[in-house]
Structures are given as structure tokens and as C-alpha cells.
Amino acid sequence: MSLPLQGLKAIVTGGSRGIGRAIAVELARQGSDVAIAYKGSAEAAAEVVAEIEGLGRRALAVQTDVGDFVQAGNLVSEATRQLGGLDILVNNAGITRDKLLLGMRPEDWDDVIRTNLTGCFNVTQQAMRSLVRNRKGAIVNITSVSGRVGMKGQANYSAAKAGIIGFTKAMAKELASRNITVNAVAPGFIDTDMTKTLAPEYLKGVTDFIPMGRIGQSWEVAKAVAFLASPDARYITGQMIVVDGGLTM
Ligand code: NDP
């Protein structure tokens, strides 16, 4: 029996750690070759490449700041050249610089918008050509419940993630006639380095509000992404799957 993503080729940004790593490995497990982009963690990225190769797929890691248009273009051309094409793009790279608005420095605003939102534009625009040429493909953008309902201390991040939701819908409309789906996945609180920076008492308070009574695991987000990237989801576009244990239903 063939795997759902057998023979497909994917780019996952921010694939060296956390949710992006879980997505890269899940796509490979389901049959895809995968290029990951990372910003600084070369060692972690090499581990992900080895894990994917261990699954019998091709893999590469490209050091890329997704906020830089030229570097994003290099990522797309390296991945497409080395994998021999492109079918799936997962825009996952993201950062937080949480502060109440009064204490938020202009650079906290700019860094978060640049990495999370402009990064999606930079990679998607330059990956689109390959997908359009194939007349098939799937783009999955990782947003957040923060972009859906807004979170205190995250004006920059909520704005970037809400921007990704709008970007997803606009791209879905632009690319539907080319047989390319564009969807978003909105995780709630997931156990990664990003949430390790939150104070334990804050996290405990949040957990009390999650109907499922726990924070999520990266693989639980990865499964939703893999589904949206698969041919089983080919008639689903412009949508958002929320993976938050019921926090924002
Ligand atoms: P992590 O901090 O664990 O990992 C972030 C990843 O993004 C790393 O691979 C990092 O690379 C990469 N990255 C950061 N900046 C850049 C950049 N400028 N260019 C390229 N890559 C970059 O984060 P998570 O796994 O927790 O988050 C992944 C995504 O999920 C993000 O978009 C985040 O906003 C979103 N999300 C996370 C939630 C959570 O609770 N964890 C909740 C909702 C959404 P490197 O290793 O080299 O630094």
C-alpha cells in the first residue's frame, strides 16, 4: 500500500525544532522528501536530516532567515533543485517577543512581523512558481490561537498571526484555479522551546482553561498539517484547523 505523501517533495520552514521538526518528520513518515529551513540551530537541523534519511527519504537543511527575501529565494531554489521539484510548502518558522504594548520596543514589533508574517510572503511568493508549474500542491501556514482571539502581551504576535489567516484566505482564492490548496493550522499551547519560556504559574493558569486539561504535543499539530498537505484534503482550501484542546472553541 502506498503512503499518503509517497514521492512528494516538501519545504518546512523552522524545521529544526519543536512543531516544525515534528511536521518535517511526519511528512517524511508519510512518504515525502523534505527540505527544512533553520535560522541558527545547525546541529539540531542536522539531526532532523539524519532522522528523515533514516526513514528512507531524501532530506536537506538550508540555513535561512525567512525574513530575508533573498535567503528565502535561495531556500526555494536549493530545495527544488536538490529534491527535484516541490509539492508542499509549510510556513512554520516563528518567534515571539512578548511584552505589554507600553513596553514593546519598535524592534520587538518589527522582528515578530518580519519573521512570522513577511517570512510567509517571502517563501510563498518564490515557491509559488514551482507549484503553479505543477498545477498541483498544498501550502499550510502555521498561525496561532493568538491570531484568532488575541492574547495579552502579544500585540505583535497576534497581529502577525492574524495577518497569516488573512494571507491564507487571499492565497487560497488566488491559487484555487491552479489546483493548489492553501490552509492554516492554529495551535494552542504546545510543549516546545517557545512555551518553555512562559512562567510555570502562567502555564498552570492556562491549562485550567483548556477543556482537555493539558497542553498539546508537537506531533498532534503535525498530524493536522500532514492531512491538509495530503491528496485526501484536495477539496479543502482557505480553512483553518485549530489544534488547541478546545481552548478557543
Ligand atoms: P520553536 O521556538 O520551538 O522553534 C522555532 C523554529 O523556527 C526553529 O526551527 C527556528 O530555527 C525557526 N526560526 C525562527 N526564526 C527563524 C527565521 N527568521 N528564519 C527561519 N527559521 C526561523 O517554536 P515552535 O515550534 O513552538 O513554533 C513553531 C510555529 O508554531 C511558530 O510559527 C509558532 O508561532 C507557532 N505556534 C506555536 C505555539 C506553541 O505553543 N509552541 C502555539 C501556536 C503557534 P532555529 O532552530 O535555527 O532557531
mmCIF file of C-alpha atoms and ligand atoms in Angstrom:
data_model
loop_
_atom_site.group_PDB
_atom_site.id
_atom_site.type_symbol
_atom_site.label_atom_id
_atom_site.label_comp_id
_atom_site.label_asym_id
_atom_site.label_seq_id
_atom_site.Cartn_x
_atom_site.Cartn_y
_atom_site.Cartn_z
ATOM 1 C CA MET A 1 0.000 0.000 0.000
ATOM 2 C CA SER A 2 1.438 3.388 -0.941
ATOM 3 C CA LEU A 3 1.845 6.093 1.688
ATOM 4 C CA PRO A 4 -0.360 9.250 1.536
ATOM 5 C CA LEU A 5 2.549 11.533 0.572
ATOM 6 C CA GLN A 6 4.576 8.980 -1.389
ATOM 7 C CA GLY A 7 7.037 10.667 -3.761
ATOM 8 C CA LEU A 8 6.031 14.236 -2.848
ATOM 9 C CA LYS A 9 8.573 16.958 -2.068
ATOM 10 C CA ALA A 10 8.160 19.416 0.778
ATOM 11 C CA ILE A 11 9.707 22.511 2.351
ATOM 12 C CA VAL A 12 9.168 23.072 6.080
ATOM 13 C CA THR A 13 10.462 26.364 7.493
ATOM 14 C CA GLY A 14 11.605 26.315 11.121
ATOM 15 C CA GLY A 15 12.076 22.560 10.798
ATOM 16 C CA SER A 16 14.988 22.257 13.216
ATOM 17 C CA ARG A 17 12.994 22.295 16.452
ATOM 18 C CA GLY A 18 9.566 22.000 18.039
ATOM 19 C CA ILE A 19 6.463 21.886 15.863
ATOM 20 C CA GLY A 20 8.400 22.312 12.589
ATOM 21 C CA ARG A 21 10.612 19.351 13.402
ATOM 22 C CA ALA A 22 7.572 17.190 14.157
ATOM 23 C CA ILE A 23 5.964 18.302 10.874
ATOM 24 C CA ALA A 24 9.095 17.523 8.838
ATOM 25 C CA VAL A 25 9.376 14.044 10.347
ATOM 26 C CA GLU A 26 5.648 13.322 9.970
ATOM 27 C CA LEU A 27 5.678 14.347 6.287
ATOM 28 C CA ALA A 28 8.663 12.031 5.770
ATOM 29 C CA ARG A 29 6.962 9.213 7.647
ATOM 30 C CA GLN A 30 4.033 9.614 5.245
ATOM 31 C CA GLY A 31 6.335 9.341 2.224
ATOM 32 C CA SER A 32 7.601 12.844 1.407
ATOM 33 C CA ASP A 33 11.155 14.034 0.811
ATOM 34 C CA VAL A 34 11.748 17.134 2.934
ATOM 35 C CA ALA A 35 13.895 20.284 2.922
ATOM 36 C CA ILE A 36 13.956 22.121 6.229
ATOM 37 C CA ALA A 37 14.940 25.721 6.827
ATOM 38 C CA TYR A 38 16.512 26.739 10.119
ATOM 39 C CA LYS A 39 17.966 30.024 11.300
ATOM 40 C CA GLY A 40 20.756 29.188 13.756
ATOM 41 C CA SER A 41 20.453 25.637 15.119
ATOM 42 C CA ALA A 42 22.697 23.820 12.630
ATOM 43 C CA GLU A 43 23.218 20.815 14.904
ATOM 44 C CA ALA A 44 19.510 20.302 15.546
ATOM 45 C CA ALA A 45 18.823 20.700 11.818
ATOM 46 C CA ALA A 46 21.428 18.022 11.003
ATOM 47 C CA GLU A 47 19.699 15.668 13.473
ATOM 48 C CA VAL A 48 16.377 16.180 11.692
ATOM 49 C CA VAL A 49 18.000 15.466 8.316
ATOM 50 C CA ALA A 50 19.502 12.244 9.731
ATOM 51 C CA GLU A 51 16.143 11.204 11.205
ATOM 52 C CA ILE A 52 14.374 11.735 7.864
ATOM 53 C CA GLU A 53 17.099 9.901 5.945
ATOM 54 C CA GLY A 54 16.708 7.081 8.482
ATOM 55 C CA LEU A 55 13.104 6.810 7.282
ATOM 56 C CA GLY A 56 14.392 6.237 3.759
ATOM 57 C CA ARG A 57 13.561 9.715 2.390
ATOM 58 C CA ARG A 58 15.727 12.441 0.971
ATOM 59 C CA ALA A 59 16.363 15.429 3.222
ATOM 60 C CA LEU A 60 18.358 18.635 3.349
ATOM 61 C CA ALA A 61 18.691 21.580 5.692
ATOM 62 C CA VAL A 62 19.204 25.108 4.402
ATOM 63 C CA GLN A 63 20.237 27.903 6.739
ATOM 64 C CA THR A 64 17.722 30.627 6.021
ATOM 65 C CA ASP A 65 16.367 33.727 7.673
ATOM 66 C CA VAL A 66 12.842 33.602 6.235
ATOM 67 C CA GLY A 67 12.503 37.322 6.894
ATOM 68 C CA ASP A 68 15.120 37.981 4.205
ATOM 69 C CA PHE A 69 13.684 37.833 0.681
ATOM 70 C CA VAL A 70 16.948 36.764 -0.967
ATOM 71 C CA GLN A 71 17.627 33.996 1.567
ATOM 72 C CA ALA A 72 14.044 32.753 1.185
ATOM 73 C CA GLY A 73 14.580 32.561 -2.580
ATOM 74 C CA ASN A 74 17.775 30.602 -2.074
ATOM 75 C CA LEU A 75 15.910 28.146 0.173
ATOM 76 C CA VAL A 76 13.288 27.546 -2.512
ATOM 77 C CA SER A 77 15.813 27.103 -5.325
ATOM 78 C CA GLU A 78 18.095 24.783 -3.292
ATOM 79 C CA ALA A 79 15.166 22.651 -2.127
ATOM 80 C CA THR A 80 13.612 22.445 -5.590
ATOM 81 C CA ARG A 81 16.937 21.617 -7.214
ATOM 82 C CA GLN A 82 18.063 19.003 -4.705
ATOM 83 C CA LEU A 83 14.668 17.316 -4.278
ATOM 84 C CA GLY A 84 13.736 17.622 -7.946
ATOM 85 C CA GLY A 85 10.535 19.655 -7.539
ATOM 86 C CA LEU A 86 8.098 20.960 -4.958
ATOM 87 C CA ASP A 87 4.588 19.856 -3.930
ATOM 88 C CA ILE A 88 4.164 21.012 -0.321
ATOM 89 C CA LEU A 89 5.161 24.204 1.488
ATOM 90 C CA VAL A 90 4.741 24.540 5.253
ATOM 91 C CA ASN A 91 5.351 28.066 6.561
ATOM 92 C CA ASN A 92 6.093 27.296 10.201
ATOM 93 C CA ALA A 93 9.059 29.490 11.237
ATOM 94 C CA GLY A 94 8.042 31.827 14.015
ATOM 95 C CA ILE A 95 9.231 33.763 17.047
ATOM 96 C CA THR A 96 7.711 35.613 19.988
ATOM 97 C CA ARG A 97 8.838 38.798 21.751
ATOM 98 C CA ASP A 98 6.086 39.042 24.347
ATOM 99 C CA LYS A 99 5.567 42.354 26.163
ATOM 100 C CA LEU A 100 2.637 44.537 27.080
ATOM 101 C CA LEU A 101 2.254 47.178 24.378
ATOM 102 C CA LEU A 102 3.517 50.029 26.580
ATOM 103 C CA GLY A 103 6.871 48.278 26.995
ATOM 104 C CA MET A 104 7.095 46.936 23.457
ATOM 105 C CA ARG A 105 10.092 48.305 21.567
ATOM 106 C CA PRO A 106 9.800 49.001 17.830
ATOM 107 C CA GLU A 107 12.304 46.174 17.229
ATOM 108 C CA ASP A 108 10.083 43.712 19.154
ATOM 109 C CA TRP A 109 7.265 44.642 16.780
ATOM 110 C CA ASP A 110 9.398 44.537 13.628
ATOM 111 C CA ASP A 111 11.191 41.238 14.400
ATOM 112 C CA VAL A 112 7.938 39.395 15.034
ATOM 113 C CA ILE A 113 6.129 40.768 11.967
ATOM 114 C CA ARG A 114 9.196 40.177 9.787
ATOM 115 C CA THR A 115 9.779 36.545 10.790
ATOM 116 C CA ASN A 116 6.189 35.334 11.178
ATOM 117 C CA LEU A 117 4.317 37.296 8.503
ATOM 118 C CA THR A 118 6.820 38.680 5.994
ATOM 119 C CA GLY A 119 8.542 35.281 6.141
ATOM 120 C CA CYS A 120 5.330 33.682 4.788
ATOM 121 C CA PHE A 121 5.244 36.177 1.925
ATOM 122 C CA ASN A 122 8.952 35.757 1.117
ATOM 123 C CA VAL A 123 8.874 31.972 0.887
ATOM 124 C CA THR A 124 5.389 31.560 -0.601
ATOM 125 C CA GLN A 125 5.865 34.058 -3.395
ATOM 126 C CA GLN A 126 9.069 32.396 -4.543
ATOM 127 C CA ALA A 127 7.749 28.826 -4.085
ATOM 128 C CA MET A 128 4.517 29.579 -5.975
ATOM 129 C CA ARG A 129 6.175 29.360 -9.371
ATOM 130 C CA SER A 130 7.143 25.707 -8.903
ATOM 131 C CA LEU A 131 3.717 24.799 -7.540
ATOM 132 C CA VAL A 132 1.887 26.643 -10.315
ATOM 133 C CA ARG A 133 4.046 24.935 -12.929
ATOM 134 C CA ASN A 134 2.984 21.518 -11.484
ATOM 135 C CA ARG A 135 -0.676 22.619 -11.399
ATOM 136 C CA LYS A 136 -0.988 20.924 -8.011
ATOM 137 C CA GLY A 137 0.233 21.469 -4.495
ATOM 138 C CA ALA A 138 -0.552 22.352 -0.911
ATOM 139 C CA ILE A 139 0.520 25.255 1.267
ATOM 140 C CA VAL A 140 -0.026 25.072 5.028
ATOM 141 C CA ASN A 141 0.632 28.153 7.148
ATOM 142 C CA ILE A 142 1.117 27.856 10.910
ATOM 143 C CA THR A 143 -0.823 30.588 12.643
ATOM 144 C CA SER A 144 -1.899 30.537 16.301
ATOM 145 C CA VAL A 145 -4.933 30.862 18.527
ATOM 146 C CA SER A 146 -3.267 34.168 19.423
ATOM 147 C CA GLY A 147 -4.116 35.423 15.927
ATOM 148 C CA ARG A 148 -7.660 34.188 16.302
ATOM 149 C CA VAL A 149 -8.650 35.585 19.679
ATOM 150 C CA GLY A 150 -5.746 37.922 20.605
ATOM 151 C CA MET A 151 -3.536 37.397 23.653
ATOM 152 C CA LYS A 152 -2.442 39.918 26.268
ATOM 153 C CA GLY A 153 1.285 40.684 25.933
ATOM 154 C CA GLN A 154 1.302 39.530 22.319
ATOM 155 C CA ALA A 155 0.076 42.510 20.248
ATOM 156 C CA ASN A 156 2.937 41.962 17.785
ATOM 157 C CA TYR A 157 2.483 38.186 17.601
ATOM 158 C CA SER A 158 -1.346 38.322 17.500
ATOM 159 C CA ALA A 159 -1.135 40.864 14.647
ATOM 160 C CA ALA A 160 1.337 38.711 12.703
ATOM 161 C CA LYS A 161 -0.684 35.539 13.211
ATOM 162 C CA ALA A 162 -3.992 37.265 12.312
ATOM 163 C CA GLY A 163 -2.173 38.511 9.213
ATOM 164 C CA ILE A 164 -1.309 34.919 8.328
ATOM 165 C CA ILE A 165 -5.003 33.979 8.499
ATOM 166 C CA GLY A 166 -5.873 36.752 6.003
ATOM 167 C CA PHE A 167 -2.895 35.852 3.825
ATOM 168 C CA THR A 168 -4.035 32.206 3.791
ATOM 169 C CA LYS A 169 -7.535 33.098 2.579
ATOM 170 C CA ALA A 170 -6.297 35.514 -0.096
ATOM 171 C CA MET A 171 -3.779 32.955 -1.369
ATOM 172 C CA ALA A 172 -6.439 30.234 -1.359
ATOM 173 C CA LYS A 173 -8.532 32.373 -3.715
ATOM 174 C CA GLU A 174 -5.571 33.247 -5.945
ATOM 175 C CA LEU A 175 -4.342 29.669 -6.297
ATOM 176 C CA ALA A 176 -7.548 27.603 -6.359
ATOM 177 C CA SER A 177 -7.769 27.650 -10.153
ATOM 178 C CA ARG A 178 -4.246 26.178 -10.263
ATOM 179 C CA ASN A 179 -5.306 23.224 -8.100
ATOM 180 C CA ILE A 180 -3.225 24.473 -5.169
ATOM 181 C CA THR A 181 -4.802 24.469 -1.710
ATOM 182 C CA VAL A 182 -3.815 26.978 0.964
ATOM 183 C CA ASN A 183 -4.840 26.325 4.555
ATOM 184 C CA ALA A 184 -3.790 27.250 8.076
ATOM 185 C CA VAL A 185 -3.276 25.338 11.289
ATOM 186 C CA ALA A 186 -3.704 27.238 14.553
ATOM 187 C CA PRO A 187 -2.071 25.534 17.518
ATOM 188 C CA GLY A 188 -2.993 26.448 21.074
ATOM 189 C CA PHE A 189 -0.378 25.923 23.790
ATOM 190 C CA ILE A 190 2.109 23.284 22.598
ATOM 191 C CA ASP A 191 5.073 21.879 24.531
ATOM 192 C CA THR A 192 8.124 23.355 22.721
ATOM 193 C CA ASP A 193 11.057 25.685 23.471
ATOM 194 C CA MET A 194 8.677 28.585 22.726
ATOM 195 C CA THR A 195 6.344 27.753 25.610
ATOM 196 C CA LYS A 196 9.226 26.745 27.931
ATOM 197 C CA THR A 197 9.913 30.491 28.303
ATOM 198 C CA LEU A 198 6.464 31.018 29.890
ATOM 199 C CA ALA A 199 6.288 31.204 33.686
ATOM 200 C CA PRO A 200 5.106 27.859 35.172
ATOM 201 C CA GLU A 201 2.321 29.590 37.121
ATOM 202 C CA TYR A 202 1.063 31.261 33.910
ATOM 203 C CA LEU A 203 1.069 27.923 32.100
ATOM 204 C CA LYS A 204 -0.760 26.280 35.010
ATOM 205 C CA GLY A 205 -3.402 29.032 34.840
ATOM 206 C CA VAL A 206 -3.809 28.500 31.087
ATOM 207 C CA THR A 207 -4.062 24.726 31.468
ATOM 208 C CA ASP A 208 -7.007 25.201 33.840
ATOM 209 C CA PHE A 209 -8.862 26.848 30.923
ATOM 210 C CA ILE A 210 -8.087 24.104 28.378
ATOM 211 C CA PRO A 211 -11.080 21.751 28.260
ATOM 212 C CA MET A 212 -8.760 18.795 27.599
ATOM 213 C CA GLY A 213 -6.792 19.750 30.733
ATOM 214 C CA ARG A 214 -3.296 19.688 29.216
ATOM 215 C CA ILE A 215 -1.102 21.468 26.717
ATOM 216 C CA GLY A 216 -0.561 19.796 23.337
ATOM 217 C CA GLN A 217 2.362 17.927 21.811
ATOM 218 C CA SER A 218 4.086 18.870 18.548
ATOM 219 C CA TRP A 219 3.078 15.626 16.841
ATOM 220 C CA GLU A 220 -0.588 16.469 17.442
ATOM 221 C CA VAL A 221 -0.117 19.595 15.296
ATOM 222 C CA ALA A 222 1.961 17.704 12.725
ATOM 223 C CA LYS A 223 -0.856 15.209 12.074
ATOM 224 C CA ALA A 224 -3.253 18.042 11.113
ATOM 225 C CA VAL A 225 -0.629 19.583 8.818
ATOM 226 C CA ALA A 226 0.074 16.252 7.107
ATOM 227 C CA PHE A 227 -3.642 15.759 6.466
ATOM 228 C CA LEU A 228 -4.007 19.219 4.862
ATOM 229 C CA ALA A 229 -0.920 18.504 2.736
ATOM 230 C CA SER A 230 -2.277 15.164 1.531
ATOM 231 C CA PRO A 231 -4.386 14.385 -1.534
ATOM 232 C CA ASP A 232 -7.231 13.447 0.871
ATOM 233 C CA ALA A 233 -7.645 17.200 1.549
ATOM 234 C CA ARG A 234 -7.557 18.351 -2.066
ATOM 235 C CA TYR A 235 -11.056 19.948 -1.912
ATOM 236 C CA ILE A 236 -10.329 21.825 1.340
ATOM 237 C CA THR A 237 -8.928 25.332 0.888
ATOM 238 C CA GLY A 238 -8.893 28.658 2.749
ATOM 239 C CA GLN A 239 -9.617 26.884 6.031
ATOM 240 C CA MET A 240 -8.056 26.815 9.467
ATOM 241 C CA ILE A 241 -7.797 23.752 11.703
ATOM 242 C CA VAL A 242 -7.467 24.725 15.365
ATOM 243 C CA VAL A 243 -5.393 22.281 17.442
ATOM 244 C CA ASP A 244 -5.828 23.629 20.971
ATOM 245 C CA GLY A 245 -7.575 21.018 23.131
ATOM 246 C CA GLY A 246 -10.750 23.098 22.958
ATOM 247 C CA LEU A 247 -9.261 26.322 24.385
ATOM 248 C CA THR A 248 -10.816 28.663 21.796
ATOM 249 C CA MET A 249 -13.866 26.793 20.508
HETATM 250 P P1 NDP B 1 10.370 26.923 18.459
HETATM 251 O O1 NDP B 1 10.869 28.166 19.094
HETATM 252 O O2 NDP B 1 10.450 25.640 19.209
HETATM 253 O O3 NDP B 1 11.062 26.719 17.019
HETATM 254 C C1 NDP B 1 11.067 27.776 16.123
HETATM 255 C C2 NDP B 1 11.633 27.323 14.797
HETATM 256 O O4 NDP B 1 11.589 28.433 13.871
HETATM 257 C C3 NDP B 1 13.071 26.893 14.883
HETATM 258 O O5 NDP B 1 13.282 25.843 13.970
HETATM 259 C C4 NDP B 1 13.825 28.148 14.446
HETATM 260 O O6 NDP B 1 15.114 27.906 13.870
HETATM 261 C C5 NDP B 1 12.897 28.671 13.377
HETATM 262 N N1 NDP B 1 13.079 30.096 13.110
HETATM 263 C C6 NDP B 1 12.964 31.138 13.965
HETATM 264 N N2 NDP B 1 13.213 32.291 13.330
HETATM 265 C C7 NDP B 1 13.504 31.979 12.031
HETATM 266 C C8 NDP B 1 13.845 32.720 10.887
HETATM 267 N N3 NDP B 1 13.935 34.066 10.913
HETATM 268 N N4 NDP B 1 14.087 32.052 9.735
HETATM 269 C C9 NDP B 1 13.994 30.707 9.686
HETATM 270 N N5 NDP B 1 13.653 29.946 10.731
HETATM 271 C C10 NDP B 1 13.420 30.571 11.899
HETATM 272 O O7 NDP B 1 8.849 27.244 18.070
HETATM 273 P P2 NDP B 1 7.571 26.298 17.984
HETATM 274 O O8 NDP B 1 7.933 25.009 17.403
HETATM 275 O O9 NDP B 1 6.878 26.348 19.278
HETATM 276 O O10 NDP B 1 6.676 27.142 16.949
HETATM 277 C C11 NDP B 1 6.566 26.786 15.584
HETATM 278 C C12 NDP B 1 5.449 27.605 14.965
HETATM 279 O O11 NDP B 1 4.226 27.333 15.659
HETATM 280 C C13 NDP B 1 5.666 29.110 15.068
HETATM 281 O O12 NDP B 1 5.157 29.747 13.927
HETATM 282 C C14 NDP B 1 4.834 29.487 16.269
HETATM 283 O O13 NDP B 1 4.439 30.828 16.221
HETATM 284 C C15 NDP B 1 3.657 28.544 16.106
HETATM 285 N N6 NDP B 1 2.903 28.299 17.335
HETATM 286 C C16 NDP B 1 3.499 27.730 18.440
HETATM 287 C C17 NDP B 1 2.756 27.505 19.572
HETATM 288 C C18 NDP B 1 3.316 26.870 20.798
HETATM 289 O O14 NDP B 1 2.609 26.806 21.815
HETATM 290 N N7 NDP B 1 4.542 26.388 20.791
HETATM 291 C C19 NDP B 1 1.339 27.898 19.645
HETATM 292 C C20 NDP B 1 0.826 28.476 18.439
HETATM 293 C C21 NDP B 1 1.595 28.660 17.321
HETATM 294 P P3 NDP B 1 16.429 27.702 14.826
HETATM 295 O O15 NDP B 1 16.259 26.378 15.492
HETATM 296 O O16 NDP B 1 17.572 27.699 13.884
HETATM 297 O O17 NDP B 1 16.407 28.841 15.777
#
